[in-house]
Amino acid sequence: AQTVTQSQPEMSVQEAETVTLSCTYDTSESDYYLFWYKQPPSRQMILVIRQEAYKQQNATENRFSVNFQKAAKSFSLKISDSQLGDAAMYFCAYSGGAQKLVFGQGTRLTINP
Amino acid sequence: GAVVSQHPSWVICKSGTSVKIECRSLDFQATTMFWYRQFPKQSLMLMATSNEGSKATYEQGVEKDKFLINHASLTLSTLTVTSAHPEDSSFYICSAKLAGGTDTQYFGPGTRLTVL
């Protein structure tokens, strides 16, 4: 079975600075998707970024980018120019042949003004 | 685009009663919907996968007779918590995948259930 591990329960960053959230996963599949979702205090899950495993190029969405290392099974999220609105719980997730999302434990990100 | 709604957003009920939660994809068709449960400060736990027109597939340990799921149309799935007890109190979240789309799931805003 696939597993997703987020080893940082909490992270904090100064406003306008850059922060990287870590995620590793374990799978024997070769074709899969990886996601980062954000859950602010409202508890609405919001898709931040998505990466297809067959694509070598790292996905980027404005201030959010990933460092996808397929061989190392690592999928970190970099947030540049952090803003107060980025404060949230961030979940890394995997989706493979079973078509189900497997979530990591989450990382709570605090933005210090 | 890809908006998912849930109703109600919160509900309080007495022990022994049943509660129905609706999940709707507002601007797309969803052949597959998912139901999750989230305890405070924890990750999402998948309860079941719901495919339109067929029986839901439940995860191990989830009582299918207690958590009834119906996916009657391409835009609506319902979760009914039957004979609710205080231990069923939780935050329930649904998600939906675009028909013919990628693996991306779009989430509803969640329903907070409190059983007295």
PDB file of C-alpha atoms in Angstrom:
ATOM      1  CA  ALA A   1       0.000   0.000   0.000  1.00  0.00           C
ATOM      2  CA  GLN A   2       1.087   3.514  -0.692  1.00  0.00           C
ATOM      3  CA  THR A   3       2.078   5.797   2.153  1.00  0.00           C
ATOM      4  CA  VAL A   4       2.726   9.523   2.380  1.00  0.00           C
ATOM      5  CA  THR A   5       4.870  11.044   5.102  1.00  0.00           C
ATOM      6  CA  GLN A   6       5.129  14.662   6.138  1.00  0.00           C
ATOM      7  CA  SER A   7       7.841  14.848   8.767  1.00  0.00           C
ATOM      8  CA  GLN A   8       7.238  18.471   9.785  1.00  0.00           C
ATOM      9  CA  PRO A   9       4.134  18.795  11.999  1.00  0.00           C
ATOM     10  CA  GLU A  10       4.625  22.563  12.204  1.00  0.00           C
ATOM     11  CA  MET A  11       6.556  25.196  10.315  1.00  0.00           C
ATOM     12  CA  SER A  12       6.727  28.953  10.613  1.00  0.00           C
ATOM     13  CA  VAL A  13       8.076  31.640   8.315  1.00  0.00           C
ATOM     14  CA  GLN A  14       8.345  35.392   8.280  1.00  0.00           C
ATOM     15  CA  GLU A  15       6.039  37.214   5.941  1.00  0.00           C
ATOM     16  CA  ALA A  16       7.611  37.742   2.489  1.00  0.00           C
ATOM     17  CA  GLU A  17      10.173  34.986   3.024  1.00  0.00           C
ATOM     18  CA  THR A  18      10.362  31.530   1.462  1.00  0.00           C
ATOM     19  CA  VAL A  19       9.476  28.254   3.122  1.00  0.00           C
ATOM     20  CA  THR A  20       9.715  24.636   1.983  1.00  0.00           C
ATOM     21  CA  LEU A  21       7.427  21.883   3.199  1.00  0.00           C
ATOM     22  CA  SER A  22       8.666  18.312   2.922  1.00  0.00           C
ATOM     23  CA  CYS A  23       6.829  15.223   1.720  1.00  0.00           C
ATOM     24  CA  THR A  24       8.006  11.718   0.941  1.00  0.00           C
ATOM     25  CA  TYR A  25       5.977   8.829  -0.340  1.00  0.00           C
ATOM     26  CA  ASP A  26       6.299   5.144  -0.908  1.00  0.00           C
ATOM     27  CA  THR A  27       4.908   3.331  -3.934  1.00  0.00           C
ATOM     28  CA  SER A  28       5.728   0.616  -6.402  1.00  0.00           C
ATOM     29  CA  GLU A  29       3.627   2.217  -9.131  1.00  0.00           C
ATOM     30  CA  SER A  30       5.225   4.122 -11.979  1.00  0.00           C
ATOM     31  CA  ASP A  31       2.224   6.204 -13.001  1.00  0.00           C
ATOM     32  CA  TYR A  32       0.629   8.423 -10.392  1.00  0.00           C
ATOM     33  CA  TYR A  33      -0.224  11.965  -9.374  1.00  0.00           C
ATOM     34  CA  LEU A  34       0.955  14.000  -6.426  1.00  0.00           C
ATOM     35  CA  PHE A  35      -0.868  16.935  -4.892  1.00  0.00           C
ATOM     36  CA  TRP A  36      -0.544  19.614  -2.286  1.00  0.00           C
ATOM     37  CA  TYR A  37      -3.775  20.730  -0.688  1.00  0.00           C
ATOM     38  CA  LYS A  38      -4.223  23.633   1.695  1.00  0.00           C
ATOM     39  CA  GLN A  39      -6.757  23.630   4.537  1.00  0.00           C
ATOM     40  CA  PRO A  40      -7.189  27.073   6.118  1.00  0.00           C
ATOM     41  CA  PRO A  41      -9.147  27.601   9.365  1.00  0.00           C
ATOM     42  CA  SER A  42     -12.380  27.469   7.363  1.00  0.00           C
ATOM     43  CA  ARG A  43     -11.473  23.768   6.781  1.00  0.00           C
ATOM     44  CA  GLN A  44     -12.175  24.039   3.049  1.00  0.00           C
ATOM     45  CA  MET A  45      -9.639  21.871   1.224  1.00  0.00           C
ATOM     46  CA  ILE A  46      -8.063  23.870  -1.595  1.00  0.00           C
ATOM     47  CA  LEU A  47      -5.885  22.427  -4.338  1.00  0.00           C
ATOM     48  CA  VAL A  48      -2.547  24.227  -4.389  1.00  0.00           C
ATOM     49  CA  ILE A  49      -0.594  22.333  -7.012  1.00  0.00           C
ATOM     50  CA  ARG A  50      -0.527  19.041  -8.896  1.00  0.00           C
ATOM     51  CA  GLN A  51       2.283  16.990 -10.421  1.00  0.00           C
ATOM     52  CA  GLU A  52       2.047  14.082 -12.854  1.00  0.00           C
ATOM     53  CA  ALA A  53       4.740  11.528 -12.172  1.00  0.00           C
ATOM     54  CA  TYR A  54       5.579  11.058 -15.845  1.00  0.00           C
ATOM     55  CA  LYS A  55       6.440  14.742 -16.181  1.00  0.00           C
ATOM     56  CA  GLN A  56       9.999  15.580 -15.243  1.00  0.00           C
ATOM     57  CA  GLN A  57       9.345  19.295 -15.134  1.00  0.00           C
ATOM     58  CA  ASN A  58       8.419  20.597 -11.710  1.00  0.00           C
ATOM     59  CA  ALA A  59       4.942  22.112 -11.473  1.00  0.00           C
ATOM     60  CA  THR A  60       4.593  25.805 -10.672  1.00  0.00           C
ATOM     61  CA  GLU A  61       1.569  27.894  -9.740  1.00  0.00           C
ATOM     62  CA  ASN A  62       2.463  31.534  -9.131  1.00  0.00           C
ATOM     63  CA  ARG A  63       4.283  31.647  -5.763  1.00  0.00           C
ATOM     64  CA  PHE A  64       3.986  27.894  -5.274  1.00  0.00           C
ATOM     65  CA  SER A  65       6.385  25.413  -6.813  1.00  0.00           C
ATOM     66  CA  VAL A  66       7.388  21.837  -6.170  1.00  0.00           C
ATOM     67  CA  ASN A  67      10.649  19.937  -6.187  1.00  0.00           C
ATOM     68  CA  PHE A  68       9.691  16.501  -7.495  1.00  0.00           C
ATOM     69  CA  GLN A  69      12.409  13.879  -7.132  1.00  0.00           C
ATOM     70  CA  LYS A  70      10.881  10.673  -8.490  1.00  0.00           C
ATOM     71  CA  ALA A  71      13.808   8.393  -7.724  1.00  0.00           C
ATOM     72  CA  ALA A  72      13.979   9.646  -4.167  1.00  0.00           C
ATOM     73  CA  LYS A  73      10.169   9.646  -3.880  1.00  0.00           C
ATOM     74  CA  SER A  74      10.235  13.177  -2.593  1.00  0.00           C
ATOM     75  CA  PHE A  75       7.748  15.948  -3.339  1.00  0.00           C
ATOM     76  CA  SER A  76       8.405  19.195  -1.483  1.00  0.00           C
ATOM     77  CA  LEU A  77       6.417  22.416  -1.755  1.00  0.00           C
ATOM     78  CA  LYS A  78       8.116  25.782  -1.881  1.00  0.00           C
ATOM     79  CA  ILE A  79       6.143  28.898  -1.060  1.00  0.00           C
ATOM     80  CA  SER A  80       7.832  32.127  -2.113  1.00  0.00           C
ATOM     81  CA  ASP A  81       7.023  35.597  -0.802  1.00  0.00           C
ATOM     82  CA  SER A  82       4.895  34.125   1.985  1.00  0.00           C
ATOM     83  CA  GLN A  83       1.691  35.981   2.746  1.00  0.00           C
ATOM     84  CA  LEU A  84      -0.523  35.996   5.818  1.00  0.00           C
ATOM     85  CA  GLY A  85      -3.200  34.247   3.802  1.00  0.00           C
ATOM     86  CA  ASP A  86      -0.897  31.284   3.290  1.00  0.00           C
ATOM     87  CA  ALA A  87      -1.310  30.294   6.934  1.00  0.00           C
ATOM     88  CA  ALA A  88      -3.022  26.906   6.901  1.00  0.00           C
ATOM     89  CA  MET A  89      -2.613  23.173   7.245  1.00  0.00           C
ATOM     90  CA  TYR A  90      -0.899  21.758   4.174  1.00  0.00           C
ATOM     91  CA  PHE A  91      -1.473  18.171   3.103  1.00  0.00           C
ATOM     92  CA  CYS A  92       0.596  16.226   0.623  1.00  0.00           C
ATOM     93  CA  ALA A  93      -1.390  13.553  -1.215  1.00  0.00           C
ATOM     94  CA  TYR A  94      -0.808  10.670  -3.628  1.00  0.00           C
ATOM     95  CA  SER A  95      -3.177   9.197  -6.203  1.00  0.00           C
ATOM     96  CA  GLY A  96      -2.325   6.116  -8.206  1.00  0.00           C
ATOM     97  CA  GLY A  97      -4.021   3.168  -9.825  1.00  0.00           C
ATOM     98  CA  ALA A  98      -6.574   2.815  -7.047  1.00  0.00           C
ATOM     99  CA  GLN A  99      -7.835   6.302  -7.918  1.00  0.00           C
ATOM    100  CA  LYS A 100      -7.950   7.209  -4.226  1.00  0.00           C
ATOM    101  CA  LEU A 101      -6.092   9.979  -2.454  1.00  0.00           C
ATOM    102  CA  VAL A 102      -3.636   8.953   0.243  1.00  0.00           C
ATOM    103  CA  PHE A 103      -2.873  11.881   2.513  1.00  0.00           C
ATOM    104  CA  GLY A 104       0.097  12.715   4.670  1.00  0.00           C
ATOM    105  CA  GLN A 105      -0.318  13.770   8.264  1.00  0.00           C
ATOM    106  CA  GLY A 106      -0.204  17.469   7.409  1.00  0.00           C
ATOM    107  CA  THR A 107       2.061  20.412   8.208  1.00  0.00           C
ATOM    108  CA  ARG A 108       0.696  23.446  10.004  1.00  0.00           C
ATOM    109  CA  LEU A 109       2.209  26.589   8.512  1.00  0.00           C
ATOM    110  CA  THR A 110       2.280  29.808  10.510  1.00  0.00           C
ATOM    111  CA  ILE A 111       3.156  33.130   8.904  1.00  0.00           C
ATOM    112  CA  ASN A 112       4.764  35.662  11.222  1.00  0.00           C
ATOM    113  CA  PRO A 113       4.065  39.300  10.340  1.00  0.00           C
TER     114      PRO A 113
ATOM    115  CA  GLY B   1     -14.970  26.108 -12.029  1.00  0.00           C
ATOM    116  CA  ALA B   2     -15.023  22.722 -10.251  1.00  0.00           C
ATOM    117  CA  VAL B   3     -17.128  23.814  -7.288  1.00  0.00           C
ATOM    118  CA  VAL B   4     -18.459  21.292  -4.803  1.00  0.00           C
ATOM    119  CA  SER B   5     -21.083  22.152  -2.229  1.00  0.00           C
ATOM    120  CA  GLN B   6     -22.192  20.359   0.911  1.00  0.00           C
ATOM    121  CA  HIS B   7     -25.375  20.717   2.879  1.00  0.00           C
ATOM    122  CA  PRO B   8     -25.788  21.250   5.717  1.00  0.00           C
ATOM    123  CA  SER B   9     -22.587  22.948   6.835  1.00  0.00           C
ATOM    124  CA  TRP B  10     -23.304  21.931  10.403  1.00  0.00           C
ATOM    125  CA  VAL B  11     -25.916  19.802  12.127  1.00  0.00           C
ATOM    126  CA  ILE B  12     -26.739  18.854  15.698  1.00  0.00           C
ATOM    127  CA  CYS B  13     -28.854  15.801  16.318  1.00  0.00           C
ATOM    128  CA  LYS B  14     -29.970  13.563  19.140  1.00  0.00           C
ATOM    129  CA  SER B  15     -28.469  10.152  19.708  1.00  0.00           C
ATOM    130  CA  GLY B  16     -30.351   7.458  17.801  1.00  0.00           C
ATOM    131  CA  THR B  17     -31.549   9.666  14.971  1.00  0.00           C
ATOM    132  CA  SER B  18     -30.344   9.648  11.364  1.00  0.00           C
ATOM    133  CA  VAL B  19     -28.698  12.511   9.541  1.00  0.00           C
ATOM    134  CA  LYS B  20     -28.314  13.010   5.792  1.00  0.00           C
ATOM    135  CA  ILE B  21     -25.513  15.056   4.258  1.00  0.00           C
ATOM    136  CA  GLU B  22     -25.636  16.096   0.614  1.00  0.00           C
ATOM    137  CA  CYS B  23     -22.676  16.631  -1.677  1.00  0.00           C
ATOM    138  CA  ARG B  24     -23.195  18.331  -5.032  1.00  0.00           C
ATOM    139  CA  SER B  25     -20.890  19.146  -7.913  1.00  0.00           C
ATOM    140  CA  LEU B  26     -22.249  22.496  -9.069  1.00  0.00           C
ATOM    141  CA  ASP B  27     -20.579  23.069 -12.419  1.00  0.00           C
ATOM    142  CA  PHE B  28     -19.351  19.692 -13.554  1.00  0.00           C
ATOM    143  CA  GLN B  29     -20.377  16.070 -13.741  1.00  0.00           C
ATOM    144  CA  ALA B  30     -18.753  13.726 -11.270  1.00  0.00           C
ATOM    145  CA  THR B  31     -18.820  10.013 -11.931  1.00  0.00           C
ATOM    146  CA  THR B  32     -16.902   9.433  -8.722  1.00  0.00           C
ATOM    147  CA  MET B  33     -17.349  11.083  -5.342  1.00  0.00           C
ATOM    148  CA  PHE B  34     -15.557  10.386  -2.098  1.00  0.00           C
ATOM    149  CA  TRP B  35     -16.494  10.740   1.545  1.00  0.00           C
ATOM    150  CA  TYR B  36     -13.930  11.534   4.211  1.00  0.00           C
ATOM    151  CA  ARG B  37     -13.964  11.955   7.936  1.00  0.00           C
ATOM    152  CA  GLN B  38     -11.595  14.286   9.725  1.00  0.00           C
ATOM    153  CA  PHE B  39     -10.953  14.335  13.452  1.00  0.00           C
ATOM    154  CA  PRO B  40      -9.554  17.494  15.075  1.00  0.00           C
ATOM    155  CA  LYS B  41      -5.956  18.209  14.132  1.00  0.00           C
ATOM    156  CA  GLN B  42      -5.745  15.065  12.043  1.00  0.00           C
ATOM    157  CA  SER B  43      -5.591  14.197   8.393  1.00  0.00           C
ATOM    158  CA  LEU B  44      -8.500  13.117   6.237  1.00  0.00           C
ATOM    159  CA  MET B  45      -9.590   9.518   6.482  1.00  0.00           C
ATOM    160  CA  LEU B  46     -11.302   8.061   3.422  1.00  0.00           C
ATOM    161  CA  MET B  47     -14.576   6.377   4.320  1.00  0.00           C
ATOM    162  CA  ALA B  48     -15.913   5.322   0.939  1.00  0.00           C
ATOM    163  CA  THR B  49     -15.799   5.814  -2.801  1.00  0.00           C
ATOM    164  CA  SER B  50     -19.103   6.452  -4.508  1.00  0.00           C
ATOM    165  CA  ASN B  51     -19.681   5.796  -8.202  1.00  0.00           C
ATOM    166  CA  GLU B  52     -22.788   7.041  -9.943  1.00  0.00           C
ATOM    167  CA  GLY B  53     -25.373   4.322 -10.340  1.00  0.00           C
ATOM    168  CA  SER B  54     -23.512   1.652  -8.399  1.00  0.00           C
ATOM    169  CA  LYS B  55     -22.901   0.629  -4.812  1.00  0.00           C
ATOM    170  CA  ALA B  56     -20.308   2.501  -2.832  1.00  0.00           C
ATOM    171  CA  THR B  57     -16.993   0.897  -1.972  1.00  0.00           C
ATOM    172  CA  TYR B  58     -16.212   1.216   1.711  1.00  0.00           C
ATOM    173  CA  GLU B  59     -12.780   1.328   3.292  1.00  0.00           C
ATOM    174  CA  GLN B  60     -11.817  -1.318   5.790  1.00  0.00           C
ATOM    175  CA  GLY B  61     -13.324  -0.677   9.193  1.00  0.00           C
ATOM    176  CA  VAL B  62     -16.139   1.578   7.961  1.00  0.00           C
ATOM    177  CA  GLU B  63     -19.597   0.191   8.712  1.00  0.00           C
ATOM    178  CA  LYS B  64     -21.597   0.319   5.504  1.00  0.00           C
ATOM    179  CA  ASP B  65     -24.891  -0.200   7.338  1.00  0.00           C
ATOM    180  CA  LYS B  66     -24.175   2.796   9.512  1.00  0.00           C
ATOM    181  CA  PHE B  67     -22.868   5.137   6.836  1.00  0.00           C
ATOM    182  CA  LEU B  68     -25.231   4.782   3.890  1.00  0.00           C
ATOM    183  CA  ILE B  69     -24.019   6.315   0.660  1.00  0.00           C
ATOM    184  CA  ASN B  70     -26.132   6.968  -2.404  1.00  0.00           C
ATOM    185  CA  HIS B  71     -24.848   8.407  -5.672  1.00  0.00           C
ATOM    186  CA  ALA B  72     -28.040   8.736  -7.672  1.00  0.00           C
ATOM    187  CA  SER B  73     -26.891  11.254 -10.268  1.00  0.00           C
ATOM    188  CA  LEU B  74     -23.740  12.657 -11.805  1.00  0.00           C
ATOM    189  CA  THR B  75     -23.966  15.707  -9.536  1.00  0.00           C
ATOM    190  CA  LEU B  76     -25.263  14.391  -6.230  1.00  0.00           C
ATOM    191  CA  SER B  77     -24.060  11.977  -3.575  1.00  0.00           C
ATOM    192  CA  THR B  78     -25.531  11.625  -0.109  1.00  0.00           C
ATOM    193  CA  LEU B  79     -24.154  10.241   3.141  1.00  0.00           C
ATOM    194  CA  THR B  80     -26.653   9.148   5.762  1.00  0.00           C
ATOM    195  CA  VAL B  81     -25.403   8.490   9.257  1.00  0.00           C
ATOM    196  CA  THR B  82     -27.924   6.078  10.690  1.00  0.00           C
ATOM    197  CA  SER B  83     -28.696   5.733  14.407  1.00  0.00           C
ATOM    198  CA  ALA B  84     -26.088   8.347  15.182  1.00  0.00           C
ATOM    199  CA  HIS B  85     -24.152   8.183  18.442  1.00  0.00           C
ATOM    200  CA  PRO B  86     -21.829  10.733  20.072  1.00  0.00           C
ATOM    201  CA  GLU B  87     -18.785   8.908  18.718  1.00  0.00           C
ATOM    202  CA  ASP B  88     -20.026   9.700  15.197  1.00  0.00           C
ATOM    203  CA  SER B  89     -19.507  13.394  15.903  1.00  0.00           C
ATOM    204  CA  SER B  90     -16.920  14.577  13.444  1.00  0.00           C
ATOM    205  CA  PHE B  91     -16.199  16.706  10.402  1.00  0.00           C
ATOM    206  CA  TYR B  92     -17.339  15.006   7.194  1.00  0.00           C
ATOM    207  CA  ILE B  93     -15.948  16.135   3.847  1.00  0.00           C
ATOM    208  CA  CYS B  94     -16.894  15.052   0.360  1.00  0.00           C
ATOM    209  CA  SER B  95     -14.943  15.402  -2.853  1.00  0.00           C
ATOM    210  CA  ALA B  96     -15.644  14.841  -6.512  1.00  0.00           C
ATOM    211  CA  LYS B  97     -13.643  13.969  -9.595  1.00  0.00           C
ATOM    212  CA  LEU B  98     -14.416  15.339 -13.025  1.00  0.00           C
ATOM    213  CA  ALA B  99     -15.966  12.769 -15.337  1.00  0.00           C
ATOM    214  CA  GLY B 100     -13.265  11.867 -17.840  1.00  0.00           C
ATOM    215  CA  GLY B 101     -10.844  14.160 -16.089  1.00  0.00           C
ATOM    216  CA  THR B 102      -7.609  13.659 -14.219  1.00  0.00           C
ATOM    217  CA  ASP B 103      -7.108  12.312 -10.723  1.00  0.00           C
ATOM    218  CA  THR B 104      -7.746  15.722  -9.192  1.00  0.00           C
ATOM    219  CA  GLN B 105     -10.370  15.746  -6.464  1.00  0.00           C
ATOM    220  CA  TYR B 106     -12.314  18.909  -5.670  1.00  0.00           C
ATOM    221  CA  PHE B 107     -13.559  19.203  -2.131  1.00  0.00           C
ATOM    222  CA  GLY B 108     -16.727  20.431  -0.532  1.00  0.00           C
ATOM    223  CA  PRO B 109     -16.590  22.778   2.452  1.00  0.00           C
ATOM    224  CA  GLY B 110     -17.398  20.020   4.927  1.00  0.00           C
ATOM    225  CA  THR B 111     -20.170  19.286   7.411  1.00  0.00           C
ATOM    226  CA  ARG B 112     -19.697  19.380  11.146  1.00  0.00           C
ATOM    227  CA  LEU B 113     -21.871  16.763  12.826  1.00  0.00           C
ATOM    228  CA  THR B 114     -22.503  16.883  16.560  1.00  0.00           C
ATOM    229  CA  VAL B 115     -24.480  14.073  18.141  1.00  0.00           C
ATOM    230  CA  LEU B 116     -25.835  14.774  21.608  1.00  0.00           C
TER     231      LEU B 116
END
